[in-house]
């Protein structure tokens, strides 16, 4: 089973060898990788797999990387997903910047894997902090995504693995209302069939765990919509 803490990345690269090397390195770093060899495929996969980040080659057949980037940044469903453009020449990077494609970062080929990973992590620290082992804080609740330790007002909370993933999802975006389906995708994974009522069961357990040493319930049930933290 794919852990929800594992970040998902979509790699768009038409050269098969490059695609394989990059995917291999990303998988070795704990990423769940989707691969696309052209822009059309990328636009389909981005909806299907909902990646946390996109690595996008500039030179692609038919639709260029720049155009793909523009479209990703235009769609409400993908606008917030960071895009790192990979280009063969620095002049291209200058052009990408000039064109205001909305790319979040740029890497020039040949790049070192270490450098690329550092840039990927920098983007994820902003958008999916729990997936890169950051510490999250919400009021008196502290969650250390690296050690999987959660405390509330200094007391260590006992949480099951599912409750931990639920809490990290909520703590990454306090105030955001998550539907049961969105929580299922994020916490259980898209390939697993789980009844939406399971979400209610685990949210109930999480609530209990969060209040085991007292304190008010920080989770909010939003009628007809889902759940939110705060
Ligand atoms: Ca290419």
PDB file of C-alpha atoms and ligand atoms in Angstrom:
ATOM      1  CA  UNK A   1       0.000   0.000   0.000  1.00  0.00           C
ATOM      2  CA  UNK A   2       1.219   3.445  -0.896  1.00  0.00           C
ATOM      3  CA  UNK A   3       1.695   5.604   2.156  1.00  0.00           C
ATOM      4  CA  UNK A   4      -0.063   8.926   1.878  1.00  0.00           C
ATOM      5  CA  UNK A   5       3.020  10.561   3.323  1.00  0.00           C
ATOM      6  CA  UNK A   6       4.878   9.641   0.137  1.00  0.00           C
ATOM      7  CA  UNK A   7       4.812  12.548  -2.263  1.00  0.00           C
ATOM      8  CA  UNK A   8       3.514  11.919  -5.780  1.00  0.00           C
ATOM      9  CA  UNK A   9       5.421  13.286  -8.731  1.00  0.00           C
ATOM     10  CA  UNK A  10       4.561  13.441 -12.417  1.00  0.00           C
ATOM     11  CA  UNK A  11       7.584  13.341 -14.728  1.00  0.00           C
ATOM     12  CA  UNK A  12       7.037  14.591 -18.275  1.00  0.00           C
ATOM     13  CA  UNK A  13       9.951  13.717 -20.568  1.00  0.00           C
ATOM     14  CA  UNK A  14       9.921  12.374 -24.124  1.00  0.00           C
ATOM     15  CA  UNK A  15      13.373  10.789 -24.033  1.00  0.00           C
ATOM     16  CA  UNK A  16      12.805   7.305 -22.625  1.00  0.00           C
ATOM     17  CA  UNK A  17      16.285   6.937 -21.092  1.00  0.00           C
ATOM     18  CA  UNK A  18      16.048  10.300 -19.291  1.00  0.00           C
ATOM     19  CA  UNK A  19      12.575   9.440 -18.093  1.00  0.00           C
ATOM     20  CA  UNK A  20      13.752   6.127 -16.654  1.00  0.00           C
ATOM     21  CA  UNK A  21      16.792   7.565 -14.865  1.00  0.00           C
ATOM     22  CA  UNK A  22      14.773  10.353 -13.336  1.00  0.00           C
ATOM     23  CA  UNK A  23      11.973   8.022 -12.259  1.00  0.00           C
ATOM     24  CA  UNK A  24      14.465   5.576 -10.779  1.00  0.00           C
ATOM     25  CA  UNK A  25      16.075   8.296  -8.682  1.00  0.00           C
ATOM     26  CA  UNK A  26      12.744   9.684  -7.538  1.00  0.00           C
ATOM     27  CA  UNK A  27      11.469   6.232  -6.553  1.00  0.00           C
ATOM     28  CA  UNK A  28      14.693   5.616  -4.622  1.00  0.00           C
ATOM     29  CA  UNK A  29      13.932   8.820  -2.695  1.00  0.00           C
ATOM     30  CA  UNK A  30      10.481   7.522  -1.765  1.00  0.00           C
ATOM     31  CA  UNK A  31       8.380   9.249  -4.421  1.00  0.00           C
ATOM     32  CA  UNK A  32       5.426   7.667  -6.158  1.00  0.00           C
ATOM     33  CA  UNK A  33       6.145   8.379  -9.821  1.00  0.00           C
ATOM     34  CA  UNK A  34       3.774   8.824 -12.782  1.00  0.00           C
ATOM     35  CA  UNK A  35       5.382   9.079 -16.197  1.00  0.00           C
ATOM     36  CA  UNK A  36       4.269  10.876 -19.334  1.00  0.00           C
ATOM     37  CA  UNK A  37       6.158  11.050 -22.619  1.00  0.00           C
ATOM     38  CA  UNK A  38       4.205  13.907 -24.132  1.00  0.00           C
ATOM     39  CA  UNK A  39       2.068  16.827 -23.155  1.00  0.00           C
ATOM     40  CA  UNK A  40      -1.317  15.300 -23.961  1.00  0.00           C
ATOM     41  CA  UNK A  41      -0.534  12.342 -21.734  1.00  0.00           C
ATOM     42  CA  UNK A  42       0.677  14.695 -19.015  1.00  0.00           C
ATOM     43  CA  UNK A  43      -2.583  16.652 -19.020  1.00  0.00           C
ATOM     44  CA  UNK A  44      -4.575  13.440 -18.605  1.00  0.00           C
ATOM     45  CA  UNK A  45      -2.330  11.974 -15.894  1.00  0.00           C
ATOM     46  CA  UNK A  46      -2.312  15.150 -13.874  1.00  0.00           C
ATOM     47  CA  UNK A  47      -6.075  14.786 -13.365  1.00  0.00           C
ATOM     48  CA  UNK A  48      -5.940  11.039 -12.777  1.00  0.00           C
ATOM     49  CA  UNK A  49      -2.957  10.806 -10.440  1.00  0.00           C
ATOM     50  CA  UNK A  50      -3.154  14.223  -8.758  1.00  0.00           C
ATOM     51  CA  UNK A  51       0.601  14.640  -8.308  1.00  0.00           C
ATOM     52  CA  UNK A  52       2.061  16.866  -5.602  1.00  0.00           C
ATOM     53  CA  UNK A  53       4.655  18.189  -8.036  1.00  0.00           C
ATOM     54  CA  UNK A  54       5.345  18.107 -11.803  1.00  0.00           C
ATOM     55  CA  UNK A  55       8.783  17.870 -13.430  1.00  0.00           C
ATOM     56  CA  UNK A  56       8.327  19.138 -16.937  1.00  0.00           C
ATOM     57  CA  UNK A  57      10.736  18.940 -19.856  1.00  0.00           C
ATOM     58  CA  UNK A  58      10.809  22.006 -22.104  1.00  0.00           C
ATOM     59  CA  UNK A  59      11.297  20.174 -25.403  1.00  0.00           C
ATOM     60  CA  UNK A  60       8.368  17.857 -26.002  1.00  0.00           C
ATOM     61  CA  UNK A  61       6.797  16.695 -29.265  1.00  0.00           C
ATOM     62  CA  UNK A  62       3.580  18.437 -30.409  1.00  0.00           C
ATOM     63  CA  UNK A  63       2.709  20.507 -27.363  1.00  0.00           C
ATOM     64  CA  UNK A  64       5.735  22.173 -25.739  1.00  0.00           C
ATOM     65  CA  UNK A  65       6.522  22.088 -22.037  1.00  0.00           C
ATOM     66  CA  UNK A  66       5.805  25.803 -21.820  1.00  0.00           C
ATOM     67  CA  UNK A  67       2.287  25.339 -23.164  1.00  0.00           C
ATOM     68  CA  UNK A  68       1.688  22.444 -20.756  1.00  0.00           C
ATOM     69  CA  UNK A  69       2.896  24.593 -17.889  1.00  0.00           C
ATOM     70  CA  UNK A  70       0.552  27.403 -18.915  1.00  0.00           C
ATOM     71  CA  UNK A  71      -2.386  25.035 -19.041  1.00  0.00           C
ATOM     72  CA  UNK A  72      -1.556  23.519 -15.646  1.00  0.00           C
ATOM     73  CA  UNK A  73      -1.376  26.975 -14.116  1.00  0.00           C
ATOM     74  CA  UNK A  74      -4.692  27.938 -15.726  1.00  0.00           C
ATOM     75  CA  UNK A  75      -6.709  24.945 -14.499  1.00  0.00           C
ATOM     76  CA  UNK A  76      -8.210  25.466 -11.046  1.00  0.00           C
ATOM     77  CA  UNK A  77      -7.565  21.792 -10.201  1.00  0.00           C
ATOM     78  CA  UNK A  78      -3.824  21.978 -10.899  1.00  0.00           C
ATOM     79  CA  UNK A  79      -2.974  25.648 -10.363  1.00  0.00           C
ATOM     80  CA  UNK A  80      -1.455  25.075  -6.937  1.00  0.00           C
ATOM     81  CA  UNK A  81       0.718  22.114  -8.007  1.00  0.00           C
ATOM     82  CA  UNK A  82       4.363  23.227  -8.236  1.00  0.00           C
ATOM     83  CA  UNK A  83       5.993  22.827 -11.647  1.00  0.00           C
ATOM     84  CA  UNK A  84       9.748  22.556 -12.146  1.00  0.00           C
ATOM     85  CA  UNK A  85      10.725  23.115 -15.778  1.00  0.00           C
ATOM     86  CA  UNK A  86      13.707  21.160 -17.074  1.00  0.00           C
ATOM     87  CA  UNK A  87      15.466  22.673 -20.007  1.00  0.00           C
ATOM     88  CA  UNK A  88      18.529  21.921 -22.089  1.00  0.00           C
ATOM     89  CA  UNK A  89      19.926  25.426 -22.316  1.00  0.00           C
ATOM     90  CA  UNK A  90      20.105  28.422 -20.047  1.00  0.00           C
ATOM     91  CA  UNK A  91      18.773  30.689 -22.823  1.00  0.00           C
ATOM     92  CA  UNK A  92      15.611  28.612 -22.728  1.00  0.00           C
ATOM     93  CA  UNK A  93      15.287  29.198 -19.005  1.00  0.00           C
ATOM     94  CA  UNK A  94      15.580  32.926 -19.639  1.00  0.00           C
ATOM     95  CA  UNK A  95      12.781  32.605 -22.146  1.00  0.00           C
ATOM     96  CA  UNK A  96      10.619  30.587 -19.766  1.00  0.00           C
ATOM     97  CA  UNK A  97      11.032  33.340 -17.194  1.00  0.00           C
ATOM     98  CA  UNK A  98      10.272  35.980 -19.802  1.00  0.00           C
ATOM     99  CA  UNK A  99       7.167  34.159 -20.977  1.00  0.00           C
ATOM    100  CA  UNK A 100       5.667  34.086 -17.516  1.00  0.00           C
ATOM    101  CA  UNK A 101       4.554  30.500 -17.764  1.00  0.00           C
ATOM    102  CA  UNK A 102       4.001  30.329 -14.033  1.00  0.00           C
ATOM    103  CA  UNK A 103       6.679  27.650 -13.512  1.00  0.00           C
ATOM    104  CA  UNK A 104       7.807  27.553  -9.892  1.00  0.00           C
ATOM    105  CA  UNK A 105      11.437  26.695 -10.597  1.00  0.00           C
ATOM    106  CA  UNK A 106      13.824  25.833 -13.433  1.00  0.00           C
ATOM    107  CA  UNK A 107      16.633  23.304 -13.824  1.00  0.00           C
ATOM    108  CA  UNK A 108      19.109  23.192 -16.676  1.00  0.00           C
ATOM    109  CA  UNK A 109      20.310  19.937 -18.255  1.00  0.00           C
ATOM    110  CA  UNK A 110      22.642  18.332 -17.389  1.00  0.00           C
ATOM    111  CA  UNK A 111      21.594  18.714 -13.770  1.00  0.00           C
ATOM    112  CA  UNK A 112      22.805  16.801 -10.750  1.00  0.00           C
ATOM    113  CA  UNK A 113      20.223  14.545  -9.157  1.00  0.00           C
ATOM    114  CA  UNK A 114      21.124  15.976  -5.752  1.00  0.00           C
ATOM    115  CA  UNK A 115      20.393  19.501  -6.945  1.00  0.00           C
ATOM    116  CA  UNK A 116      17.119  18.500  -8.538  1.00  0.00           C
ATOM    117  CA  UNK A 117      15.999  16.650  -5.388  1.00  0.00           C
ATOM    118  CA  UNK A 118      16.836  19.696  -3.282  1.00  0.00           C
ATOM    119  CA  UNK A 119      14.670  21.857  -5.521  1.00  0.00           C
ATOM    120  CA  UNK A 120      11.828  19.333  -5.457  1.00  0.00           C
ATOM    121  CA  UNK A 121      11.962  19.230  -1.661  1.00  0.00           C
ATOM    122  CA  UNK A 122      12.036  23.010  -1.455  1.00  0.00           C
ATOM    123  CA  UNK A 123       8.775  23.155  -3.417  1.00  0.00           C
ATOM    124  CA  UNK A 124       7.160  20.403  -1.354  1.00  0.00           C
ATOM    125  CA  UNK A 125       8.192  22.033   1.914  1.00  0.00           C
ATOM    126  CA  UNK A 126       5.884  24.836   0.873  1.00  0.00           C
ATOM    127  CA  UNK A 127       2.965  22.812  -0.467  1.00  0.00           C
ATOM    128  CA  UNK A 128       3.181  19.346   1.210  1.00  0.00           C
ATOM    129  CA  UNK A 129       5.389  19.878   4.279  1.00  0.00           C
ATOM    130  CA  UNK A 130       4.433  16.591   5.938  1.00  0.00           C
ATOM    131  CA  UNK A 131       5.665  14.631   2.909  1.00  0.00           C
ATOM    132  CA  UNK A 132       9.223  15.917   3.360  1.00  0.00           C
ATOM    133  CA  UNK A 133       9.413  15.336   7.092  1.00  0.00           C
ATOM    134  CA  UNK A 134       8.676  18.858   8.299  1.00  0.00           C
ATOM    135  CA  UNK A 135       7.298  19.775  11.729  1.00  0.00           C
ATOM    136  CA  UNK A 136       3.784  21.153  11.636  1.00  0.00           C
ATOM    137  CA  UNK A 137       2.150  23.267  14.282  1.00  0.00           C
ATOM    138  CA  UNK A 138      -1.474  24.095  14.896  1.00  0.00           C
ATOM    139  CA  UNK A 139      -2.326  25.849  18.154  1.00  0.00           C
ATOM    140  CA  UNK A 140      -1.089  23.502  20.900  1.00  0.00           C
ATOM    141  CA  UNK A 141      -0.686  20.522  18.531  1.00  0.00           C
ATOM    142  CA  UNK A 142       2.770  19.674  17.187  1.00  0.00           C
ATOM    143  CA  UNK A 143       3.332  17.032  14.525  1.00  0.00           C
ATOM    144  CA  UNK A 144       6.813  15.863  13.583  1.00  0.00           C
ATOM    145  CA  UNK A 145       6.460  14.188  10.197  1.00  0.00           C
ATOM    146  CA  UNK A 146       9.940  12.694  10.410  1.00  0.00           C
ATOM    147  CA  UNK A 147       9.633  10.938  13.772  1.00  0.00           C
ATOM    148  CA  UNK A 148       5.818  10.575  13.497  1.00  0.00           C
ATOM    149  CA  UNK A 149       5.503  12.080  16.965  1.00  0.00           C
ATOM    150  CA  UNK A 150       2.458  14.119  17.829  1.00  0.00           C
ATOM    151  CA  UNK A 151       2.081  16.147  21.007  1.00  0.00           C
ATOM    152  CA  UNK A 152      -0.658  18.357  22.347  1.00  0.00           C
ATOM    153  CA  UNK A 153       0.295  20.831  25.072  1.00  0.00           C
ATOM    154  CA  UNK A 154       3.429  18.748  25.542  1.00  0.00           C
ATOM    155  CA  UNK A 155       1.614  15.423  26.007  1.00  0.00           C
ATOM    156  CA  UNK A 156       2.546  12.682  23.555  1.00  0.00           C
ATOM    157  CA  UNK A 157      -0.571  11.488  21.744  1.00  0.00           C
ATOM    158  CA  UNK A 158      -1.086   7.886  20.758  1.00  0.00           C
ATOM    159  CA  UNK A 159      -2.242   7.776  17.127  1.00  0.00           C
ATOM    160  CA  UNK A 160      -2.735   4.909  14.696  1.00  0.00           C
ATOM    161  CA  UNK A 161      -1.029   5.221  11.277  1.00  0.00           C
ATOM    162  CA  UNK A 162      -4.262   6.230   9.527  1.00  0.00           C
ATOM    163  CA  UNK A 163      -5.077   8.844  12.165  1.00  0.00           C
ATOM    164  CA  UNK A 164      -1.531  10.177  11.814  1.00  0.00           C
ATOM    165  CA  UNK A 165      -1.932  10.585   8.047  1.00  0.00           C
ATOM    166  CA  UNK A 166      -5.327  12.204   8.519  1.00  0.00           C
ATOM    167  CA  UNK A 167      -3.914  14.674  11.019  1.00  0.00           C
ATOM    168  CA  UNK A 168      -0.937  15.550   8.781  1.00  0.00           C
ATOM    169  CA  UNK A 169      -3.349  16.179   5.906  1.00  0.00           C
ATOM    170  CA  UNK A 170      -5.444  18.515   8.074  1.00  0.00           C
ATOM    171  CA  UNK A 171      -2.389  20.247   9.549  1.00  0.00           C
ATOM    172  CA  UNK A 172      -0.877  20.945   6.142  1.00  0.00           C
ATOM    173  CA  UNK A 173      -3.854  23.130   5.343  1.00  0.00           C
ATOM    174  CA  UNK A 174      -5.660  24.378   8.445  1.00  0.00           C
ATOM    175  CA  UNK A 175      -9.094  25.731   7.617  1.00  0.00           C
ATOM    176  CA  UNK A 176      -9.419  23.845   4.358  1.00  0.00           C
ATOM    177  CA  UNK A 177     -12.579  21.787   4.083  1.00  0.00           C
ATOM    178  CA  UNK A 178     -11.829  18.269   2.855  1.00  0.00           C
ATOM    179  CA  UNK A 179     -14.580  16.128   1.380  1.00  0.00           C
ATOM    180  CA  UNK A 180     -14.642  12.457   2.339  1.00  0.00           C
ATOM    181  CA  UNK A 181     -13.544  11.537  -1.193  1.00  0.00           C
ATOM    182  CA  UNK A 182     -10.601  13.917  -1.058  1.00  0.00           C
ATOM    183  CA  UNK A 183      -9.537  12.458   2.275  1.00  0.00           C
ATOM    184  CA  UNK A 184      -9.841   8.947   0.876  1.00  0.00           C
ATOM    185  CA  UNK A 185      -7.564   9.863  -2.046  1.00  0.00           C
ATOM    186  CA  UNK A 186      -5.007  11.555   0.128  1.00  0.00           C
ATOM    187  CA  UNK A 187      -4.937   9.266   3.145  1.00  0.00           C
ATOM    188  CA  UNK A 188      -5.853   5.849   1.769  1.00  0.00           C
ATOM    189  CA  UNK A 189      -4.634   6.264  -1.793  1.00  0.00           C
ATOM    190  CA  UNK A 190      -6.497   6.295  -5.072  1.00  0.00           C
ATOM    191  CA  UNK A 191      -6.085   2.639  -5.905  1.00  0.00           C
ATOM    192  CA  UNK A 192      -7.773   1.300  -2.828  1.00  0.00           C
ATOM    193  CA  UNK A 193     -11.488   0.847  -2.457  1.00  0.00           C
ATOM    194  CA  UNK A 194     -12.628   2.085   0.920  1.00  0.00           C
ATOM    195  CA  UNK A 195     -16.155   3.083   1.867  1.00  0.00           C
ATOM    196  CA  UNK A 196     -16.515   6.794   2.644  1.00  0.00           C
ATOM    197  CA  UNK A 197     -17.985   5.874   6.028  1.00  0.00           C
ATOM    198  CA  UNK A 198     -14.517   4.586   6.937  1.00  0.00           C
ATOM    199  CA  UNK A 199     -13.411   8.212   6.862  1.00  0.00           C
ATOM    200  CA  UNK A 200     -15.972   9.083   9.525  1.00  0.00           C
ATOM    201  CA  UNK A 201     -14.770   6.212  11.701  1.00  0.00           C
ATOM    202  CA  UNK A 202     -11.141   7.346  11.548  1.00  0.00           C
ATOM    203  CA  UNK A 203     -11.975  11.023  12.010  1.00  0.00           C
ATOM    204  CA  UNK A 204     -13.866   9.930  15.135  1.00  0.00           C
ATOM    205  CA  UNK A 205     -10.785   8.070  16.375  1.00  0.00           C
ATOM    206  CA  UNK A 206      -8.572  11.047  15.586  1.00  0.00           C
ATOM    207  CA  UNK A 207     -10.884  13.342  17.567  1.00  0.00           C
ATOM    208  CA  UNK A 208     -10.718  11.015  20.532  1.00  0.00           C
ATOM    209  CA  UNK A 209      -6.938  10.803  20.311  1.00  0.00           C
ATOM    210  CA  UNK A 210      -6.563  14.574  20.081  1.00  0.00           C
ATOM    211  CA  UNK A 211      -8.650  15.065  23.212  1.00  0.00           C
ATOM    212  CA  UNK A 212      -7.180  12.193  25.254  1.00  0.00           C
ATOM    213  CA  UNK A 213      -5.501  14.693  27.632  1.00  0.00           C
ATOM    214  CA  UNK A 214      -8.300  17.243  27.489  1.00  0.00           C
ATOM    215  CA  UNK A 215      -8.612  20.313  25.306  1.00  0.00           C
ATOM    216  CA  UNK A 216     -11.349  21.167  22.861  1.00  0.00           C
ATOM    217  CA  UNK A 217     -12.028  19.277  19.643  1.00  0.00           C
ATOM    218  CA  UNK A 218     -10.128  21.129  16.890  1.00  0.00           C
ATOM    219  CA  UNK A 219     -11.859  19.259  14.050  1.00  0.00           C
ATOM    220  CA  UNK A 220     -14.971  20.680  12.505  1.00  0.00           C
ATOM    221  CA  UNK A 221     -17.661  18.704  10.713  1.00  0.00           C
ATOM    222  CA  UNK A 222     -18.940  20.743   7.794  1.00  0.00           C
ATOM    223  CA  UNK A 223     -22.442  19.583   6.992  1.00  0.00           C
ATOM    224  CA  UNK A 224     -22.728  18.253   3.466  1.00  0.00           C
ATOM    225  CA  UNK A 225     -19.084  19.026   2.740  1.00  0.00           C
ATOM    226  CA  UNK A 226     -16.690  17.120   4.981  1.00  0.00           C
ATOM    227  CA  UNK A 227     -14.165  17.985   7.637  1.00  0.00           C
ATOM    228  CA  UNK A 228     -11.763  20.773   8.462  1.00  0.00           C
ATOM    229  CA  UNK A 229      -9.216  21.618  11.093  1.00  0.00           C
ATOM    230  CA  UNK A 230     -10.272  24.818  12.823  1.00  0.00           C
TER     231      UNK A 230
HETATM  232 CA1  LIG B   1      12.825  16.409 -24.452  1.00  0.00          CA
END
